[in-house]
C-alpha atoms as an extended CHARMM CRD file, in Angstrom:
* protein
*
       203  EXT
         1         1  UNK       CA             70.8150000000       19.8720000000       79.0350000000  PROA      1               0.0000000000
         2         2  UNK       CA             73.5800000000       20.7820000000       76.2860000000  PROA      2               0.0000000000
         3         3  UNK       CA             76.2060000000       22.3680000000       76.9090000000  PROA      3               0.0000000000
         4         4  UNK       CA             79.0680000000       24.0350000000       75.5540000000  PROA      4               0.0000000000
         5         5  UNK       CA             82.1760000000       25.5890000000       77.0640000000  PROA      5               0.0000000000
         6         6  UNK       CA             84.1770000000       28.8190000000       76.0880000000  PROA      6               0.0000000000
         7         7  UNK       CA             87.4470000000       28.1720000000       75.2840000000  PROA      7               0.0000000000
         8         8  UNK       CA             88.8630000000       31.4610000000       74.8410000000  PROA      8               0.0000000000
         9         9  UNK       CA             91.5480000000       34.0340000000       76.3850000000  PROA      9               0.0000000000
        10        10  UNK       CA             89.4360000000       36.4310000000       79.1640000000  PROA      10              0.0000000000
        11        11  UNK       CA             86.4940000000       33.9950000000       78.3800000000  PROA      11              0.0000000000
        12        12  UNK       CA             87.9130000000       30.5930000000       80.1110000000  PROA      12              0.0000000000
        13        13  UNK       CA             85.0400000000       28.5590000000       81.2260000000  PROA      13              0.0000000000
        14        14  UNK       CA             82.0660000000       30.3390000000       80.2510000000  PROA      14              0.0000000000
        15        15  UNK       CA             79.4890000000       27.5960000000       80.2820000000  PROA      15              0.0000000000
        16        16  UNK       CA             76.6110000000       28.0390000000       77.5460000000  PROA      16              0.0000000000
        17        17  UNK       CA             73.7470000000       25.9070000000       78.9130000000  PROA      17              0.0000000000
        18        18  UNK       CA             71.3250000000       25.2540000000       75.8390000000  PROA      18              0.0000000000
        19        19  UNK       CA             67.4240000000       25.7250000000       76.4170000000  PROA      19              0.0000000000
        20        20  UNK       CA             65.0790000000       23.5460000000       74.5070000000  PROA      20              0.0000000000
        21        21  UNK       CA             64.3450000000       25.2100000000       71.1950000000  PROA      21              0.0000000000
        22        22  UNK       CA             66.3920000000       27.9520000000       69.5090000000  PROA      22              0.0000000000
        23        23  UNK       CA             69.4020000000       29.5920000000       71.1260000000  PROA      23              0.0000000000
        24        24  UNK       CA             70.9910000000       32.1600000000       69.1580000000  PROA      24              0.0000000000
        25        25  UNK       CA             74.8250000000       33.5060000000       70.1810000000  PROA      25              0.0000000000
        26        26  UNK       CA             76.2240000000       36.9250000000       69.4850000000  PROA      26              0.0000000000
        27        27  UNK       CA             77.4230000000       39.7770000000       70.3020000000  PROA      27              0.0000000000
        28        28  UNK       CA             74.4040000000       41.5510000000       70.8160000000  PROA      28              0.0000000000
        29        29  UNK       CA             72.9570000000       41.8500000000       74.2460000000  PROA      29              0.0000000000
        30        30  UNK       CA             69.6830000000       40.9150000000       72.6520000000  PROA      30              0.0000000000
        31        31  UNK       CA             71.2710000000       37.6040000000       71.7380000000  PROA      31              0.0000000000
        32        32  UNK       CA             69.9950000000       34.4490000000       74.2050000000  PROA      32              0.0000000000
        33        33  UNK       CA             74.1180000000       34.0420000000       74.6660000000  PROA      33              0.0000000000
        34        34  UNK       CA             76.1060000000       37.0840000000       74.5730000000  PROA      34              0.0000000000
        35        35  UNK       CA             79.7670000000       36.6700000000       73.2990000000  PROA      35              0.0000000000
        36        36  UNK       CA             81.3890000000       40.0940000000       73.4500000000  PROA      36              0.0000000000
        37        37  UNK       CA             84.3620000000       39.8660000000       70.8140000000  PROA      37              0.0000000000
        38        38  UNK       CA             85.3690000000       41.9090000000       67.8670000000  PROA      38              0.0000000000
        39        39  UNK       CA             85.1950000000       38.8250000000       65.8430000000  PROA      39              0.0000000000
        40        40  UNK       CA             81.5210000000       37.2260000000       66.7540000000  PROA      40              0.0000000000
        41        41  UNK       CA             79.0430000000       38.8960000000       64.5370000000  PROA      41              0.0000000000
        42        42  UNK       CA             75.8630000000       40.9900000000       66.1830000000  PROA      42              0.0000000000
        43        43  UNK       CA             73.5640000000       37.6010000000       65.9840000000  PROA      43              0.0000000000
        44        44  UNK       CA             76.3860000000       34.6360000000       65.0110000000  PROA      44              0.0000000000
        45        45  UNK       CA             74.4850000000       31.4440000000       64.8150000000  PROA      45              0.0000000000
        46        46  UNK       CA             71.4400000000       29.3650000000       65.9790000000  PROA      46              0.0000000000
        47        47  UNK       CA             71.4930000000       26.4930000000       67.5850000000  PROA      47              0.0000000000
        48        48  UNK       CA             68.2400000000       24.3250000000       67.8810000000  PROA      48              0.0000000000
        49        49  UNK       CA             68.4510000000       21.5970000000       70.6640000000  PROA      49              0.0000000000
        50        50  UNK       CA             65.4270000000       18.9700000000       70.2410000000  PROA      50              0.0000000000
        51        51  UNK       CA             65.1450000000       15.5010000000       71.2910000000  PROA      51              0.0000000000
        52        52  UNK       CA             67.2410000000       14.5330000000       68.1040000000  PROA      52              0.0000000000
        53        53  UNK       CA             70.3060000000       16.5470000000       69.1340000000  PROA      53              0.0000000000
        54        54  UNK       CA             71.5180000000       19.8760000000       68.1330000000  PROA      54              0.0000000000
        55        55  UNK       CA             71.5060000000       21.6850000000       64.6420000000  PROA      55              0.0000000000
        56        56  UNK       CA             73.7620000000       24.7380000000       64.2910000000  PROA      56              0.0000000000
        57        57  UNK       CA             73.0460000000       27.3840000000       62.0730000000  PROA      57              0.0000000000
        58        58  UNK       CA             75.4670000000       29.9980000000       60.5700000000  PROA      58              0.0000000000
        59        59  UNK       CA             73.4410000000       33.3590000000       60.5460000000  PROA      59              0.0000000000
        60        60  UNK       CA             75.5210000000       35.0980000000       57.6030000000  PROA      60              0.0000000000
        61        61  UNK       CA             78.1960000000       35.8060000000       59.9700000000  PROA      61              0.0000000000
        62        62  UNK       CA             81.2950000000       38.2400000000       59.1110000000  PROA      62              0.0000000000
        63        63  UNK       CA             83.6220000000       35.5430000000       59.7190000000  PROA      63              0.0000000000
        64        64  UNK       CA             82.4970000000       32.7520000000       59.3220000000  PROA      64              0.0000000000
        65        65  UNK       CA             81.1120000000       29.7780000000       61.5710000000  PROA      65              0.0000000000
        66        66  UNK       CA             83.3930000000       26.5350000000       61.7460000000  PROA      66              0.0000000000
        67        67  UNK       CA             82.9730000000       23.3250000000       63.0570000000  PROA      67              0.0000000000
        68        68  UNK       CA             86.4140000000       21.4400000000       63.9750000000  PROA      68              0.0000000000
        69        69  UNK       CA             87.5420000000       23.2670000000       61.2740000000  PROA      69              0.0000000000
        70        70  UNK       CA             85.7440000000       23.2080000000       58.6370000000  PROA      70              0.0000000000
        71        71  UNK       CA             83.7750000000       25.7460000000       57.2500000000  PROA      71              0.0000000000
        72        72  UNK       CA             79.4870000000       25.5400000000       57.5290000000  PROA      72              0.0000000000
        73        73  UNK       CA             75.9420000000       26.9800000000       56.8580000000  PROA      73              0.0000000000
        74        74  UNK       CA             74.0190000000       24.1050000000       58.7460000000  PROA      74              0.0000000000
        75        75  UNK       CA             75.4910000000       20.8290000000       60.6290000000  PROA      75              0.0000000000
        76        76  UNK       CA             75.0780000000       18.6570000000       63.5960000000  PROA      76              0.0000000000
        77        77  UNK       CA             76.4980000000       18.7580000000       66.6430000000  PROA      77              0.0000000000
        78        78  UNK       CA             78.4940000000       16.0150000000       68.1680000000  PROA      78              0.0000000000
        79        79  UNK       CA             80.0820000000       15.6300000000       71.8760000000  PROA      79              0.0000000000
        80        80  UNK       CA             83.6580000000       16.2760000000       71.7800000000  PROA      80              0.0000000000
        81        81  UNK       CA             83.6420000000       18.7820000000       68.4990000000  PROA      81              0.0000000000
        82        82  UNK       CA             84.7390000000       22.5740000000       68.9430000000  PROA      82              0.0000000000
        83        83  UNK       CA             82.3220000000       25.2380000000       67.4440000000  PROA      83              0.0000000000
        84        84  UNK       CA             84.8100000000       27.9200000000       66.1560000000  PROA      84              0.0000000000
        85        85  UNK       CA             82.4510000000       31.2030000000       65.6880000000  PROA      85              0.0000000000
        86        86  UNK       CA             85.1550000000       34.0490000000       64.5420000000  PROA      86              0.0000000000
        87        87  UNK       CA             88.0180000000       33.6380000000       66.8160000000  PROA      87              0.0000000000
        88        88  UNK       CA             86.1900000000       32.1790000000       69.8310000000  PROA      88              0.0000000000
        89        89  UNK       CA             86.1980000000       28.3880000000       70.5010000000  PROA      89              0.0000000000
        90        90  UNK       CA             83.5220000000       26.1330000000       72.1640000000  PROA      90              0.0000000000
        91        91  UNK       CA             83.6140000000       22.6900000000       73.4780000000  PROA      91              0.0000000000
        92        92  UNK       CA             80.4160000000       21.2570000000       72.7810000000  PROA      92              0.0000000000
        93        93  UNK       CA             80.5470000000       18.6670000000       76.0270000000  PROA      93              0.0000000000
        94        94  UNK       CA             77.1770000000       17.0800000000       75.1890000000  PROA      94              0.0000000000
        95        95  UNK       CA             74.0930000000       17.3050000000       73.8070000000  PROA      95              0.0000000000
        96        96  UNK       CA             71.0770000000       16.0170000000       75.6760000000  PROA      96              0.0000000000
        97        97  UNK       CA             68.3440000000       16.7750000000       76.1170000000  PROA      97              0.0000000000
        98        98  UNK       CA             65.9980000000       15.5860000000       79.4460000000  PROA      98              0.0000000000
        99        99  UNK       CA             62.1540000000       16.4550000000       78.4810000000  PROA      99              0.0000000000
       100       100  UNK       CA             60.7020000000       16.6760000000       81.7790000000  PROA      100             0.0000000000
       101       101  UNK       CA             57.1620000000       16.4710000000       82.6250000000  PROA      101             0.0000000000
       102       102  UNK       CA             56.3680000000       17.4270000000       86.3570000000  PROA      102             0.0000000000
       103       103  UNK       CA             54.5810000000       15.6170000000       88.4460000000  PROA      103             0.0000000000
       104       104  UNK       CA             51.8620000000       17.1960000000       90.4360000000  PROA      104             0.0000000000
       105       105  UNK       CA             50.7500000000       16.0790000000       93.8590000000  PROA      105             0.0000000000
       106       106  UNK       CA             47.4220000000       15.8110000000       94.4770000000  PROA      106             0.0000000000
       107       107  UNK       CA             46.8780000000       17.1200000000       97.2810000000  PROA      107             0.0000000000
       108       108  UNK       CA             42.7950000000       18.1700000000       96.4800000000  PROA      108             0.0000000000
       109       109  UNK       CA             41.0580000000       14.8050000000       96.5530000000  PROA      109             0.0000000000
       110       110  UNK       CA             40.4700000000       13.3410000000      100.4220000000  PROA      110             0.0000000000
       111       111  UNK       CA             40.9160000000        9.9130000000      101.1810000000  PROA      111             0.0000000000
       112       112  UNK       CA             38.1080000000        7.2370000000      100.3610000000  PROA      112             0.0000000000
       113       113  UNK       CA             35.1870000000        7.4110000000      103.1610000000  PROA      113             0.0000000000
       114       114  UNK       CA             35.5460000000        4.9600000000      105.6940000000  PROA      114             0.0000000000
       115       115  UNK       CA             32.4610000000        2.5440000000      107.0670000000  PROA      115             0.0000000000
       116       116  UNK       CA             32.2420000000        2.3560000000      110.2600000000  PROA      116             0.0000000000
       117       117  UNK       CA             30.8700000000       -0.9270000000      112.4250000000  PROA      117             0.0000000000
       118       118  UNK       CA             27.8050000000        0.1380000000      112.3760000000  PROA      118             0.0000000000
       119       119  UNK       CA             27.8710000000        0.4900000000      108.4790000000  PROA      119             0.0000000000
       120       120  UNK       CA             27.4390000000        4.4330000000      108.8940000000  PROA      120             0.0000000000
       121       121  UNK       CA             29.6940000000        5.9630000000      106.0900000000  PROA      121             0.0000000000
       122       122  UNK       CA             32.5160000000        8.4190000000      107.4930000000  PROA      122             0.0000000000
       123       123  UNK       CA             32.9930000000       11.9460000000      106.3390000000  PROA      123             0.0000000000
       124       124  UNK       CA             36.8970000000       12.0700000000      104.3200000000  PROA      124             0.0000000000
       125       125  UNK       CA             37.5320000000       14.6870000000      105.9540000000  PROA      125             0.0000000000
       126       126  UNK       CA             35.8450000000       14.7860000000      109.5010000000  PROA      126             0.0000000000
       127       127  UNK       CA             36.0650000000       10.7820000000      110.4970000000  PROA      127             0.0000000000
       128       128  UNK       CA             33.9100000000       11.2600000000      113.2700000000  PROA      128             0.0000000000
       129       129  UNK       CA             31.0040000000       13.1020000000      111.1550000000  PROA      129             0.0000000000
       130       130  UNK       CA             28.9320000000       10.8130000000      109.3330000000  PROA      130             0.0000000000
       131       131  UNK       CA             28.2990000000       11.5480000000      105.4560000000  PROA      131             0.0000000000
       132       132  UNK       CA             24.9150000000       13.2780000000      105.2820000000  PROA      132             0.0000000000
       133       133  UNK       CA             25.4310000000       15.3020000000      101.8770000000  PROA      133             0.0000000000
       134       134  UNK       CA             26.8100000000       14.1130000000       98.3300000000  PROA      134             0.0000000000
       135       135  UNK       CA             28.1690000000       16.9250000000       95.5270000000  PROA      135             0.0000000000
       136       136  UNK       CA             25.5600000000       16.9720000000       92.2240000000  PROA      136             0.0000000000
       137       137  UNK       CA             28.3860000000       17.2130000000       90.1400000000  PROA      137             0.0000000000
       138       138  UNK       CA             31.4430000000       15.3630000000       91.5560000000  PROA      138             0.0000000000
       139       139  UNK       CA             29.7400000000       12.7660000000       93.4920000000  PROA      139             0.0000000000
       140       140  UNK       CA             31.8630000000       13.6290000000       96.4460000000  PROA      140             0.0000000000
       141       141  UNK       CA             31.0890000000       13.3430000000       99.8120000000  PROA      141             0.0000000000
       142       142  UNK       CA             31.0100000000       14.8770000000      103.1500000000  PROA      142             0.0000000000
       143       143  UNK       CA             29.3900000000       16.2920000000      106.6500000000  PROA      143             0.0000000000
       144       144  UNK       CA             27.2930000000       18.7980000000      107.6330000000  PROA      144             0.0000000000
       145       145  UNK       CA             30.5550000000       20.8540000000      108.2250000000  PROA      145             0.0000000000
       146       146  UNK       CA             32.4750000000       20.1550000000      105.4780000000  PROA      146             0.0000000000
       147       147  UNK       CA             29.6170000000       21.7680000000      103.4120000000  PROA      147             0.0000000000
       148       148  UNK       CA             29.6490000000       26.1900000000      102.2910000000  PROA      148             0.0000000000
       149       149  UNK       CA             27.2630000000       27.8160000000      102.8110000000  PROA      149             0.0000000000
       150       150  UNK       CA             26.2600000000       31.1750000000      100.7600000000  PROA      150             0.0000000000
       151       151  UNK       CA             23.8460000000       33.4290000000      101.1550000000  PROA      151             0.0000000000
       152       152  UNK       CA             22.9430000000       36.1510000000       98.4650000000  PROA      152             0.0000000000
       153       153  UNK       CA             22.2610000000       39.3180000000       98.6740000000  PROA      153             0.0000000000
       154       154  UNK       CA             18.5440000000       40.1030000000       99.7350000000  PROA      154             0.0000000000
       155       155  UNK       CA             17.6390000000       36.3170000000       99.9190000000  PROA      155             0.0000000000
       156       156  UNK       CA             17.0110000000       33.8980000000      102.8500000000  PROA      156             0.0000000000
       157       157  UNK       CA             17.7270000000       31.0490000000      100.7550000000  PROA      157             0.0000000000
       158       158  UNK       CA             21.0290000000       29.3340000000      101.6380000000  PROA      158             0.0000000000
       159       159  UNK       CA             23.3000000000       27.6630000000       98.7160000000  PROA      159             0.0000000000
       160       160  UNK       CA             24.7950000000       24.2930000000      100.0700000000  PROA      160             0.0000000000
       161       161  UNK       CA             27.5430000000       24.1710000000       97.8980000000  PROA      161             0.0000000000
       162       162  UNK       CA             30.4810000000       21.6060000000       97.2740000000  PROA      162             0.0000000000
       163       163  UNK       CA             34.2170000000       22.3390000000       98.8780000000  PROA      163             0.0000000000
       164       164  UNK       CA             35.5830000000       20.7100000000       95.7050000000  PROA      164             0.0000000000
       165       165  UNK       CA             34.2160000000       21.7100000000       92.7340000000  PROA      165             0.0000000000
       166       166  UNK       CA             31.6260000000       24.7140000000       94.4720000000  PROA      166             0.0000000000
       167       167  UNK       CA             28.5950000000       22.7710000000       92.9490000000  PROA      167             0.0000000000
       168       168  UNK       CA             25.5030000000       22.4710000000       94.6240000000  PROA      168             0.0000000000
       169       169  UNK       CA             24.9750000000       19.3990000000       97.2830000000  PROA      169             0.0000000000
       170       170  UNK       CA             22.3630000000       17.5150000000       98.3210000000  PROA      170             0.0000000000
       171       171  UNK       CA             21.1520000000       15.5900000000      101.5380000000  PROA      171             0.0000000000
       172       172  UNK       CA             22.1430000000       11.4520000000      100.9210000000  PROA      172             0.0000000000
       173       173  UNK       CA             19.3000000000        9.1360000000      100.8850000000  PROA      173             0.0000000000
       174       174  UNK       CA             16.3610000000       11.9070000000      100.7100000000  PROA      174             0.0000000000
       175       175  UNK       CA             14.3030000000       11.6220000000       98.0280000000  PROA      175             0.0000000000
       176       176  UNK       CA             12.9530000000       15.0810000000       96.0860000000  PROA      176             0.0000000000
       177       177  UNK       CA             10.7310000000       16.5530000000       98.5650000000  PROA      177             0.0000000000
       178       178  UNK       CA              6.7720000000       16.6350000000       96.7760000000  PROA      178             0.0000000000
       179       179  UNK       CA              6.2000000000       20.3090000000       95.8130000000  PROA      179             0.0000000000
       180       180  UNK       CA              4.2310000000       22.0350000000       98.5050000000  PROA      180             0.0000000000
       181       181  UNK       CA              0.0620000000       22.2690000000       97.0130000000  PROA      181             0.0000000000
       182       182  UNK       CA             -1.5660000000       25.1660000000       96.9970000000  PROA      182             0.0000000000
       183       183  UNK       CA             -4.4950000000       26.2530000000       99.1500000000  PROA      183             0.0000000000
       184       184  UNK       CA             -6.9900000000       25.9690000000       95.9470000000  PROA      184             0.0000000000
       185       185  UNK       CA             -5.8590000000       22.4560000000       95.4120000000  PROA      185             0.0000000000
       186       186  UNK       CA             -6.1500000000       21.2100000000       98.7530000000  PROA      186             0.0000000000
       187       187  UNK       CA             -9.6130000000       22.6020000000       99.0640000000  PROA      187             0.0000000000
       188       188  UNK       CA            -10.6520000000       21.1750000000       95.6320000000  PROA      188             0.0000000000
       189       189  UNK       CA             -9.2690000000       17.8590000000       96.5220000000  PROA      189             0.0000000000
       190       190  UNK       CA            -11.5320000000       18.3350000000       99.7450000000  PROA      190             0.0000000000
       191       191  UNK       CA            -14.6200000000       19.0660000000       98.2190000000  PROA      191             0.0000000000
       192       192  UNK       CA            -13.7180000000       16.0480000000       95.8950000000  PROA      192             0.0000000000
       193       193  UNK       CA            -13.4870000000       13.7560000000       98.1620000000  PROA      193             0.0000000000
       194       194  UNK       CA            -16.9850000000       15.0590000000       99.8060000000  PROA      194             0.0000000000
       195       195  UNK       CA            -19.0830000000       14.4910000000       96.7580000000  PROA      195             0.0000000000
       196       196  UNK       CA            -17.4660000000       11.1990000000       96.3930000000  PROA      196             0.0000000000
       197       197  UNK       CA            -18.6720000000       10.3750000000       99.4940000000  PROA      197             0.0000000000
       198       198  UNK       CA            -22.3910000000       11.6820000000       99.1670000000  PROA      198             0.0000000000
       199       199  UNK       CA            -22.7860000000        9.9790000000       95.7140000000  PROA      199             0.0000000000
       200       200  UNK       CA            -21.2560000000        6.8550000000       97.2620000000  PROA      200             0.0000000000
       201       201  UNK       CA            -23.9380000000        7.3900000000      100.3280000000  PROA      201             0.0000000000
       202       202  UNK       CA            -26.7760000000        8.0090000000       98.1140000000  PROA      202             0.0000000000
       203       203  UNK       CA            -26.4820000000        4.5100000000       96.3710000000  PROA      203             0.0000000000
């Protein structure tokens, strides 16, 4: 990042490391870089590192905000140049500015099933388990033990639920199970199936 260096008696070598965005130097400790000198106003100047460089700003300082000598309100800042705020001198040794964006492992996601010989798909995670259960939301999937299981409160129904994404599973390769008929309809269908017979008989 930028950086500029104190060049002053008691002050040698105090390094001011710019953060992206505004930095303002004064003498106030509420300042983001404290200068404590009679001649450095309570808030001095701003300086405003972007990917274009560095702007300095003079914030109505007592006395004054100079840049290799010359007097400013607003300039830019060059390698090399010495930022003169009161009597205190700074190198400015450069001004980049890195933008980092950091990279993430992902460590969440398992590696690809695996067939095996026998053309049995292989659980991620267990590669001895074959893949009996596939997520409803994520598609991934897994074994028998790779599954969690919840119970709630008060109920004997257990939730099969995803270790990725906590959706609910299902079994692979079962189709939705018919829903169970009730006694009524199985006896109606019963007694349906009788008179079919009869009338059939009686012709």
């Amino acid at each position: 990042m930028a950086r500029l260096v104190v060049k002053a008696v008691g002050l040698e070598n105090k390094v001011i490391e710019l953060k992206l965005g505004s930095n303002v130097i004064g003498r106030s400790p509420d300042s983001d870089f404290q200068i404590s000198h009679p001649t450095v106003s309570t808030l001095h100047c701003q300086l405003i590192l972007s990917e274009n460089g560095v702007r300095v700003r003079d914030l109505e300082s007592t006395n004054g905000s100079f840049l290799d000598g010359a007097p400013f309100r607003e300039d830019s800042l060059q390698p090399g140049q010495t930022l003169r705020l009161g009597d205190i001198d700074l190198l400015v040794e450069n001004i980049d500015c890195h933008v980092a964006i950091p990279k993430f492992a992902n460590t969440e996601l398992p590696a690809p099933p695996v067939v095996s010989r026998e053309g049995e798909m292989l659980c991620p995670r267990h590669p001895f388990s074959a893949v009996t259960f596939q997520c409803t939301a994520c598609k991934e999937v897994m074994c028998g033990t790779c599954v969690h299981r919840l119970r709630r409160k008060g109920s004997k129904n257990v939730l099969l639920l995803c270790p990725i994404c906590s959706h609910a599973v299902k079994l692979i390769g079962q189709a939705d199970k018919p829903k169970k008929r009730g006694l009524f309809a199985r006896v109606g269908e019963t007694v349906k199936l009788k008179l079919t017979r009869t009338m059939n008989v009686d012709k």
